[in-house]
Amino acid sequence: MAADSGKQALGIWMTTALVIGNMIGAGIFMMPAALAGFGGISILGWLVSAAGALVLARVFSALTKMVPNSHGGPYAFAKAGFGDYIGFLVAWGYWVSIWIANAAITIAFISAMSVFFPVFKTQSLIAVGASLATIWGLTWYNSLGVRSSGKMQVITTLLKLVPLVIIIIGGFFYFDAANFSPFNASDTTSLGAIAATGTLTFYSFLGFESATVPSDKVRDPKKTIPRATLWGTLITTAVYILSTVVIMGMIPAKELSVSAAPFADAMQIMSGKFGAGFVAAGVAIASFGALNGWIFIQSQVAEATARDRLFPGIFRKENRHGVPIWGMAIGSTLSSLVVLMNYTDGLVEQFRFMILLSTFCVLVPYLFASAAFVVLSLENSRRNRSRAGIFALGGLAFAFSLWAIYGAGESSVLWGFILLMLGTPVYVFLKWKNKSSQ
């Protein structure tokens, strides 16, 4: 499918919605409670992680312009900078991380829906059925074409922003600056608190690269993708920081730190019992929209890799709507299996373990993309005076990516590395198969 295929391509609104929708999931609705123990200094942590995300967004935007065929996003950038093997490892880790994360997003959606359907809390079989129906319902919807995916993303992104914007605006009328005292409520130094909260909040920015992945499905990608990436990241940053500030100003830190639903508590202050249900609906929509976007993305990165014969050929087979349906179905099948693990006694810890792995695997592409930016920029640059800027931007992005990987924890890095290496035999087999068929 050509990048400029007119009505069938994603425009600026759908592409921006893909970025925002994939970044804003259920996690943000719990973030104020997680940060409350640090106090107001956690806002500085937000600013640090936001600065890092914007630097990375700038790098990914530049790479979209530099790499002629950037379909696959992080995969295409890593391959252009370092060759097939590194490109494959990035694609492998990124693809695995998405279908694992999709299981977690589905469970968050069902958890939010249990406010309206309590049976999901008491009957695990019904909860499993609803989870699988959600995954496969969205898989079917995404199979109808790129525009269908884009329309769903625009609708759910607008709807998920409604409760956040209402709290941001209305919450200032219930704001008490005394709730920010002491500014650093943690037992660590100010620098340590900023580093800790910066690492914690950065995971809310994962997905800023979403627009770069389906580049051949985007109208005028060289202009649309950089704009969508930067604007999507900026809008999300503003929503994250403002909503956290407002909720911290509305609810005392001691209460906020033990809150199971900080946004619902804030809405209850503003509008009574109606508020809790309203926010639960917002969480459900946020999860549903993120799942829609990531189901779309997982099929696109696998398709791009398969086109270069670094993934099995089945991943590039498209249906009559131009959707890589088999790749999408395989990813959703694997997500379904991970969901089943969460509802099976004895496998819950394994489920959590896999989520830990996916965190590391989604960060690795940022590291290689940052390095690829420097390599490709130097190859394309004929002006010595621009090299300082190249090293500065690429170096900042690389350092921040490395810091985020460090913040993921020793266990995540160790097992995530092993998971990446498990892809090596797959790469060797595909290389042998490709050579044998020549």
Short mmCIF file of C-alpha atoms in Angstrom, two decimals:
data_model
loop_
_atom_site.label_atom_id
_atom_site.label_comp_id
_atom_site.label_asym_id
_atom_site.label_seq_id
_atom_site.Cartn_x
_atom_site.Cartn_y
_atom_site.Cartn_z
CA MET A 1 0.00 0.00 0.00
CA ALA A 2 1.47 3.33 -0.99
CA ALA A 3 2.06 6.02 1.55
CA ASP A 4 0.01 8.54 -0.35
CA SER A 5 -2.91 6.29 -1.20
CA GLY A 6 -5.39 9.10 -0.78
CA LYS A 7 -8.55 8.27 1.11
CA GLN A 8 -7.14 5.00 2.45
CA ALA A 9 -4.17 6.68 4.19
CA LEU A 10 -4.00 8.12 7.69
CA GLY A 11 -4.05 11.92 7.82
CA ILE A 12 -2.63 14.25 10.46
CA TRP A 13 -5.60 13.91 12.87
CA MET A 14 -5.67 10.12 12.82
CA THR A 15 -1.89 9.89 13.10
CA THR A 16 -1.77 12.32 16.02
CA ALA A 17 -4.61 10.41 17.69
CA LEU A 18 -2.57 7.22 17.26
CA VAL A 19 0.31 8.81 19.18
CA ILE A 20 -1.83 10.27 21.98
CA GLY A 21 -4.10 7.23 22.20
CA ASN A 22 -1.23 4.76 22.46
CA MET A 23 0.50 6.84 25.14
CA ILE A 24 -2.52 7.57 27.33
CA GLY A 25 -3.66 4.22 28.66
CA ALA A 26 -5.02 3.13 32.02
CA GLY A 27 -1.69 3.74 33.78
CA ILE A 28 -2.00 7.52 33.97
CA PHE A 29 -5.13 7.19 36.10
CA MET A 30 -3.04 5.66 38.92
CA MET A 31 0.08 7.82 38.51
CA PRO A 32 -0.85 10.61 41.02
CA ALA A 33 -1.16 8.01 43.80
CA ALA A 34 2.20 6.48 42.88
CA LEU A 35 3.85 9.91 43.00
CA ALA A 36 2.14 11.20 46.17
CA GLY A 37 4.76 9.71 48.48
CA PHE A 38 7.42 11.91 46.89
CA GLY A 39 5.46 15.15 47.24
CA GLY A 40 5.40 18.11 44.90
CA ILE A 41 8.95 17.41 43.75
CA SER A 42 7.49 14.65 41.59
CA ILE A 43 6.37 17.40 39.18
CA LEU A 44 10.04 18.00 38.46
CA GLY A 45 10.35 14.30 37.72
CA TRP A 46 7.51 14.68 35.21
CA LEU A 47 9.37 17.56 33.58
CA VAL A 48 12.57 15.51 33.31
CA SER A 49 10.81 12.53 31.73
CA ALA A 50 8.84 14.85 29.43
CA ALA A 51 12.07 16.53 28.29
CA GLY A 52 13.54 13.11 27.53
CA ALA A 53 10.44 12.03 25.64
CA LEU A 54 10.48 15.22 23.56
CA VAL A 55 14.17 14.76 22.72
CA LEU A 56 13.45 11.21 21.59
CA ALA A 57 10.39 12.40 19.66
CA ARG A 58 12.62 14.90 17.88
CA VAL A 59 15.10 12.14 17.00
CA PHE A 60 12.36 9.84 15.66
CA SER A 61 10.89 12.71 13.64
CA ALA A 62 14.28 13.42 12.08
CA LEU A 63 14.83 9.73 11.30
CA THR A 64 11.52 9.58 9.45
CA LYS A 65 12.88 12.19 7.05
CA MET A 66 16.30 10.54 6.72
CA VAL A 67 15.30 6.92 6.14
CA PRO A 68 13.72 6.55 2.66
CA ASN A 69 11.51 3.58 3.62
CA SER A 70 10.74 4.03 7.31
CA HIS A 71 7.85 1.54 7.48
CA GLY A 72 8.33 -0.28 10.77
CA GLY A 73 9.58 2.80 12.62
CA PRO A 74 12.21 1.70 15.18
CA TYR A 75 12.96 -1.43 13.14
CA ALA A 76 13.58 0.55 9.95
CA PHE A 77 15.81 3.07 11.76
CA ALA A 78 17.91 0.39 13.48
CA LYS A 79 18.27 -1.56 10.22
CA ALA A 80 19.31 1.56 8.30
CA GLY A 81 21.91 2.41 10.91
CA PHE A 82 23.33 -0.98 11.84
CA GLY A 83 22.15 -3.62 9.39
CA ASP A 84 19.86 -6.62 9.33
CA TYR A 85 20.74 -8.28 12.63
CA ILE A 86 20.26 -5.24 14.87
CA GLY A 87 17.16 -4.32 12.89
CA PHE A 88 15.79 -7.82 13.49
CA LEU A 89 16.54 -7.70 17.24
CA VAL A 90 14.74 -4.36 17.55
CA ALA A 91 11.75 -5.66 15.58
CA TRP A 92 11.68 -8.93 17.55
CA GLY A 93 11.79 -7.23 20.96
CA TYR A 94 9.35 -4.50 19.95
CA TRP A 95 6.86 -6.99 18.50
CA VAL A 96 7.04 -9.28 21.54
CA SER A 97 6.66 -6.34 23.93
CA ILE A 98 3.49 -5.18 22.16
CA TRP A 99 1.54 -8.43 22.26
CA ILE A 100 2.50 -8.91 25.90
CA ALA A 101 1.49 -5.34 26.76
CA ASN A 102 -1.80 -5.80 24.89
CA ALA A 103 -2.71 -8.52 27.38
CA ALA A 104 -2.10 -6.12 30.27
CA ILE A 105 -4.13 -3.37 28.58
CA THR A 106 -7.03 -5.80 28.06
CA ILE A 107 -7.01 -6.77 31.73
CA ALA A 108 -6.99 -3.08 32.72
CA PHE A 109 -10.02 -2.55 30.48
CA ILE A 110 -11.96 -5.42 32.05
CA SER A 111 -10.97 -4.19 35.52
CA ALA A 112 -12.40 -0.74 34.74
CA MET A 113 -15.55 -2.28 33.28
CA SER A 114 -16.08 -4.27 36.50
CA VAL A 115 -17.35 -1.02 38.06
CA PHE A 116 -20.37 -1.35 35.76
CA PHE A 117 -20.39 -5.15 35.57
CA PRO A 118 -19.43 -6.49 39.05
CA VAL A 119 -19.65 -10.05 37.73
CA PHE A 120 -16.18 -9.53 36.19
CA LYS A 121 -14.78 -9.40 39.75
CA THR A 122 -16.49 -12.55 41.00
CA GLN A 123 -16.61 -14.80 37.93
CA SER A 124 -13.17 -15.28 36.40
CA LEU A 125 -14.57 -17.35 33.53
CA ILE A 126 -16.81 -14.48 32.44
CA ALA A 127 -13.91 -12.04 32.82
CA VAL A 128 -11.76 -14.27 30.60
CA GLY A 129 -14.51 -14.46 28.00
CA ALA A 130 -14.93 -10.68 28.02
CA SER A 131 -11.15 -10.20 27.71
CA LEU A 132 -10.86 -12.50 24.71
CA ALA A 133 -13.96 -10.96 23.11
CA THR A 134 -12.36 -7.51 23.46
CA ILE A 135 -9.09 -8.58 21.83
CA TRP A 136 -10.74 -10.39 18.94
CA GLY A 137 -13.47 -7.80 18.46
CA LEU A 138 -10.83 -5.12 17.96
CA THR A 139 -8.75 -7.45 15.81
CA TRP A 140 -11.75 -7.93 13.53
CA TYR A 141 -12.42 -4.17 13.46
CA ASN A 142 -8.78 -3.40 12.60
CA SER A 143 -8.96 -5.96 9.78
CA LEU A 144 -11.50 -3.72 8.00
CA GLY A 145 -8.79 -1.31 6.95
CA VAL A 146 -6.39 1.39 8.06
CA ARG A 147 -9.07 4.07 8.05
CA SER A 148 -11.24 2.00 10.39
CA SER A 149 -8.35 1.79 12.84
CA GLY A 150 -7.75 5.52 12.51
CA LYS A 151 -11.39 6.48 13.06
CA MET A 152 -11.60 4.36 16.21
CA GLN A 153 -8.42 5.96 17.47
CA VAL A 154 -9.72 9.50 16.96
CA ILE A 155 -13.02 8.74 18.73
CA THR A 156 -11.50 6.96 21.72
CA THR A 157 -8.73 9.55 22.09
CA LEU A 158 -11.23 12.41 22.23
CA LEU A 159 -13.41 10.50 24.70
CA LYS A 160 -10.51 9.56 26.99
CA LEU A 161 -9.38 13.18 27.13
CA VAL A 162 -12.80 14.38 28.36
CA PRO A 163 -12.49 13.32 32.05
CA LEU A 164 -8.85 14.44 32.14
CA VAL A 165 -9.66 17.90 30.81
CA ILE A 166 -12.67 18.26 33.13
CA ILE A 167 -10.49 17.48 36.15
CA ILE A 168 -7.75 19.85 34.96
CA ILE A 169 -10.20 22.73 34.56
CA GLY A 170 -12.61 22.06 37.42
CA GLY A 171 -9.98 20.89 39.88
CA PHE A 172 -8.41 24.31 40.21
CA PHE A 173 -11.54 25.46 42.08
CA TYR A 174 -10.73 22.87 44.79
CA PHE A 175 -6.97 23.47 44.73
CA ASP A 176 -5.02 23.82 47.99
CA ALA A 177 -1.33 24.73 47.66
CA ALA A 178 -0.71 23.47 51.21
CA ASN A 179 -0.96 19.92 49.88
CA PHE A 180 2.44 20.42 48.24
CA SER A 181 4.17 20.87 51.59
CA PRO A 182 6.70 19.44 52.23
CA PHE A 183 7.92 19.75 48.67
CA ASN A 184 10.12 16.65 49.01
CA ALA A 185 8.21 14.19 51.19
CA SER A 186 10.47 11.24 50.42
CA ASP A 187 13.38 9.88 52.49
CA THR A 188 15.87 10.53 49.71
CA THR A 189 17.64 13.65 48.44
CA SER A 190 15.95 16.04 46.05
CA LEU A 191 18.12 14.74 43.19
CA GLY A 192 17.28 11.16 44.13
CA ALA A 193 13.56 11.95 44.27
CA ILE A 194 13.65 13.61 40.85
CA ALA A 195 15.53 10.64 39.37
CA ALA A 196 13.09 8.15 40.91
CA THR A 197 9.97 9.98 39.77
CA GLY A 198 11.50 10.70 36.37
CA THR A 199 12.05 6.99 35.79
CA LEU A 200 8.57 6.16 37.08
CA THR A 201 6.80 8.70 34.89
CA PHE A 202 8.77 8.03 31.72
CA TYR A 203 6.91 4.76 31.20
CA SER A 204 3.78 6.82 30.62
CA PHE A 205 5.45 8.20 27.48
CA LEU A 206 6.07 4.82 25.85
CA GLY A 207 4.32 4.84 22.50
CA PHE A 208 5.36 8.33 21.33
CA GLU A 209 6.97 6.56 18.35
CA SER A 210 3.67 5.04 17.20
CA ALA A 211 3.26 7.31 14.19
CA THR A 212 6.61 6.21 12.74
CA VAL A 213 5.63 2.52 12.50
CA PRO A 214 2.88 2.57 9.80
CA SER A 215 4.68 5.12 7.62
CA ASP A 216 3.50 3.55 4.35
CA LYS A 217 -0.09 3.91 5.57
CA VAL A 218 0.30 7.65 6.30
CA ARG A 219 -0.52 10.42 3.84
CA ASP A 220 2.57 12.57 3.11
CA PRO A 221 4.62 10.77 5.82
CA LYS A 222 7.68 13.02 5.68
CA LYS A 223 5.53 15.92 6.93
CA THR A 224 2.69 14.18 8.76
CA ILE A 225 4.70 11.80 10.96
CA PRO A 226 7.12 14.38 12.47
CA ARG A 227 4.21 16.73 13.20
CA ALA A 228 2.04 14.01 14.70
CA THR A 229 4.93 12.69 16.81
CA LEU A 230 5.88 16.07 18.25
CA TRP A 231 2.34 17.43 18.68
CA GLY A 232 1.09 14.17 20.13
CA THR A 233 3.94 14.11 22.65
CA LEU A 234 3.43 17.78 23.57
CA ILE A 235 -0.33 17.39 24.09
CA THR A 236 0.16 14.25 26.18
CA THR A 237 2.85 15.96 28.26
CA ALA A 238 0.53 18.87 29.04
CA VAL A 239 -2.31 16.51 30.04
CA TYR A 240 -0.04 14.39 32.24
CA ILE A 241 1.59 17.24 34.14
CA LEU A 242 -1.50 19.43 34.57
CA SER A 243 -3.70 16.56 35.75
CA THR A 244 -1.08 15.43 38.28
CA VAL A 245 -0.63 18.96 39.63
CA VAL A 246 -4.38 19.46 40.01
CA ILE A 247 -5.03 16.14 41.75
CA MET A 248 -2.13 16.68 44.13
CA GLY A 249 -3.59 20.08 44.91
CA MET A 250 -7.06 18.63 45.54
CA ILE A 251 -6.19 15.63 47.71
CA PRO A 252 -3.76 15.65 50.69
CA ALA A 253 -0.65 13.52 50.09
CA LYS A 254 -1.46 10.99 52.85
CA GLU A 255 -4.87 10.27 51.35
CA LEU A 256 -3.61 10.33 47.79
CA SER A 257 -0.78 7.85 48.42
CA VAL A 258 -3.26 5.13 49.48
CA SER A 259 -5.96 5.96 46.91
CA ALA A 260 -7.00 3.08 44.66
CA ALA A 261 -8.53 5.51 42.16
CA PRO A 262 -7.14 9.07 42.50
CA PHE A 263 -8.98 10.48 39.47
CA ALA A 264 -12.25 9.00 40.71
CA ASP A 265 -11.63 10.51 44.17
CA ALA A 266 -10.99 13.88 42.55
CA MET A 267 -14.18 13.68 40.50
CA GLN A 268 -16.12 12.66 43.60
CA ILE A 269 -14.97 15.84 45.32
CA MET A 270 -16.25 17.81 42.33
CA SER A 271 -19.48 15.99 41.51
CA GLY A 272 -20.30 13.33 44.11
CA LYS A 273 -20.86 9.63 43.34
CA PHE A 274 -21.44 10.34 39.65
CA GLY A 275 -17.77 11.26 39.35
CA ALA A 276 -16.44 7.81 40.25
CA GLY A 277 -18.44 6.13 37.47
CA PHE A 278 -17.50 8.86 35.02
CA VAL A 279 -13.79 8.30 35.62
CA ALA A 280 -14.20 4.51 35.48
CA ALA A 281 -15.69 4.99 32.03
CA GLY A 282 -12.70 7.17 31.15
CA VAL A 283 -10.28 4.45 32.26
CA ALA A 284 -12.18 1.87 30.23
CA ILE A 285 -12.15 4.06 27.12
CA ALA A 286 -8.44 4.86 27.61
CA SER A 287 -7.61 1.15 27.76
CA PHE A 288 -9.89 0.28 24.85
CA GLY A 289 -8.40 2.99 22.64
CA ALA A 290 -4.82 2.05 23.54
CA LEU A 291 -5.56 -1.61 22.75
CA ASN A 292 -7.01 -0.61 19.38
CA GLY A 293 -3.89 1.38 18.52
CA TRP A 294 -1.41 -1.26 19.64
CA ILE A 295 -3.17 -4.10 17.81
CA PHE A 296 -2.75 -1.99 14.69
CA ILE A 297 0.91 -1.19 15.44
CA GLN A 298 1.95 -4.78 16.22
CA SER A 299 0.80 -5.96 12.80
CA GLN A 300 2.58 -3.09 11.05
CA VAL A 301 6.02 -3.66 12.60
CA ALA A 302 5.80 -7.39 11.85
CA GLU A 303 4.70 -6.69 8.27
CA ALA A 304 7.59 -4.28 7.67
CA THR A 305 10.11 -6.82 8.97
CA ALA A 306 8.56 -9.63 6.91
CA ARG A 307 8.83 -7.53 3.74
CA ASP A 308 12.59 -7.57 4.25
CA ARG A 309 12.41 -11.35 4.78
CA LEU A 310 13.53 -11.03 8.41
CA PHE A 311 10.18 -12.30 9.72
CA PRO A 312 8.23 -15.26 8.26
CA GLY A 313 6.38 -14.40 5.05
CA ILE A 314 2.95 -15.00 6.59
CA PHE A 315 3.27 -11.69 8.45
CA ARG A 316 3.22 -9.68 5.21
CA LYS A 317 0.12 -11.29 3.68
CA GLU A 318 -2.65 -8.70 3.39
CA ASN A 319 -6.41 -9.08 3.05
CA ARG A 320 -8.49 -7.18 0.50
CA HIS A 321 -8.48 -4.11 2.80
CA GLY A 322 -4.67 -3.93 2.73
CA VAL A 323 -4.34 -5.21 6.31
CA PRO A 324 -1.68 -7.84 7.25
CA ILE A 325 -4.41 -10.02 8.71
CA TRP A 326 -2.36 -13.12 9.53
CA GLY A 327 0.22 -11.11 11.41
CA MET A 328 -2.55 -9.37 13.31
CA ALA A 329 -4.22 -12.69 14.14
CA ILE A 330 -0.96 -14.26 15.33
CA GLY A 331 -0.26 -11.30 17.63
CA SER A 332 -3.78 -11.40 19.06
CA THR A 333 -3.51 -15.16 19.62
CA LEU A 334 -0.35 -14.66 21.65
CA SER A 335 -1.98 -11.82 23.61
CA SER A 336 -4.92 -14.12 24.34
CA LEU A 337 -2.57 -16.77 25.74
CA VAL A 338 -0.95 -14.21 28.04
CA VAL A 339 -4.39 -13.08 29.23
CA LEU A 340 -5.23 -16.68 30.11
CA MET A 341 -2.06 -16.83 32.20
CA ASN A 342 -3.33 -13.96 34.35
CA TYR A 343 -6.54 -15.84 35.16
CA THR A 344 -4.81 -19.15 35.90
CA ASP A 345 -3.65 -20.05 39.41
CA GLY A 346 0.10 -20.51 39.46
CA LEU A 347 0.67 -18.47 36.30
CA VAL A 348 -0.13 -14.99 37.66
CA GLU A 349 3.50 -14.38 38.66
CA GLN A 350 4.63 -15.48 35.20
CA PHE A 351 2.22 -12.95 33.72
CA ARG A 352 3.71 -10.16 35.80
CA PHE A 353 7.17 -11.37 34.86
CA MET A 354 6.34 -11.11 31.15
CA ILE A 355 5.10 -7.55 31.63
CA LEU A 356 8.47 -6.76 33.19
CA LEU A 357 10.20 -8.19 30.13
CA SER A 358 8.08 -6.15 27.74
CA THR A 359 9.10 -2.94 29.49
CA PHE A 360 12.76 -3.53 28.71
CA CYS A 361 12.11 -4.72 25.16
CA VAL A 362 10.20 -1.56 24.23
CA LEU A 363 13.05 0.62 25.53
CA VAL A 364 15.80 -1.07 23.48
CA PRO A 365 14.52 0.40 20.17
CA TYR A 366 14.91 3.91 21.63
CA LEU A 367 18.56 3.19 22.38
CA PHE A 368 19.38 1.93 18.88
CA ALA A 369 17.29 4.62 17.18
CA SER A 370 19.24 7.30 19.05
CA ALA A 371 22.55 5.80 17.92
CA ALA A 372 21.24 5.33 14.36
CA PHE A 373 20.31 9.02 14.29
CA VAL A 374 23.96 9.98 14.87
CA VAL A 375 25.28 7.45 12.33
CA LEU A 376 22.84 8.45 9.58
CA SER A 377 23.11 12.16 10.29
CA LEU A 378 26.90 12.08 10.00
CA GLU A 379 26.65 10.13 6.75
CA ASN A 380 24.27 12.75 5.32
CA SER A 381 26.01 15.80 6.74
CA ARG A 382 28.61 17.70 4.75
CA ARG A 383 28.90 20.60 7.18
CA ASN A 384 31.29 20.20 10.08
CA ARG A 385 29.49 22.89 12.06
CA SER A 386 26.37 20.72 12.30
CA ARG A 387 28.17 17.81 13.93
CA ALA A 388 28.03 19.34 17.40
CA GLY A 389 24.24 19.55 17.15
CA ILE A 390 24.04 15.97 15.87
CA PHE A 391 26.10 14.61 18.75
CA ALA A 392 24.25 16.76 21.27
CA LEU A 393 20.76 15.64 20.23
CA GLY A 394 21.71 12.02 19.60
CA GLY A 395 23.81 11.88 22.76
CA LEU A 396 20.99 13.23 24.92
CA ALA A 397 18.51 10.77 23.42
CA PHE A 398 20.95 7.86 23.87
CA ALA A 399 21.79 8.82 27.46
CA PHE A 400 18.15 9.19 28.37
CA SER A 401 17.27 5.83 26.81
CA LEU A 402 20.11 4.17 28.73
CA TRP A 403 18.92 5.84 31.95
CA ALA A 404 15.38 4.57 31.35
CA ILE A 405 16.69 1.03 30.80
CA TYR A 406 18.67 1.29 34.03
CA GLY A 407 15.51 2.43 35.79
CA ALA A 408 13.65 -0.65 34.55
CA GLY A 409 15.56 -2.70 37.13
CA GLU A 410 18.13 -5.48 37.10
CA SER A 411 15.62 -8.29 36.68
CA SER A 412 13.95 -6.60 33.71
CA VAL A 413 17.28 -5.96 31.98
CA LEU A 414 18.64 -9.46 32.59
CA TRP A 415 15.60 -11.41 31.41
CA GLY A 416 14.81 -8.90 28.70
CA PHE A 417 18.29 -9.39 27.27
CA ILE A 418 17.76 -13.16 27.30
CA LEU A 419 14.42 -12.71 25.53
CA LEU A 420 16.12 -10.64 22.83
CA MET A 421 18.83 -13.26 22.40
CA LEU A 422 16.18 -15.96 22.00
CA GLY A 423 15.33 -14.24 18.74
CA THR A 424 18.82 -14.97 17.36
CA PRO A 425 18.06 -18.60 16.36
CA VAL A 426 14.98 -17.30 14.53
CA TYR A 427 17.18 -14.81 12.65
CA VAL A 428 19.72 -17.52 11.78
CA PHE A 429 16.98 -19.84 10.52
CA LEU A 430 15.40 -17.12 8.35
CA LYS A 431 18.78 -16.16 6.89
CA TRP A 432 19.49 -19.82 6.06
CA LYS A 433 16.03 -20.24 4.55
CA ASN A 434 16.39 -17.08 2.45
CA LYS A 435 19.81 -18.17 1.16
CA SER A 436 18.54 -21.67 0.34
CA SER A 437 15.65 -20.31 -1.69
CA GLN A 438 17.88 -18.15 -3.90
#
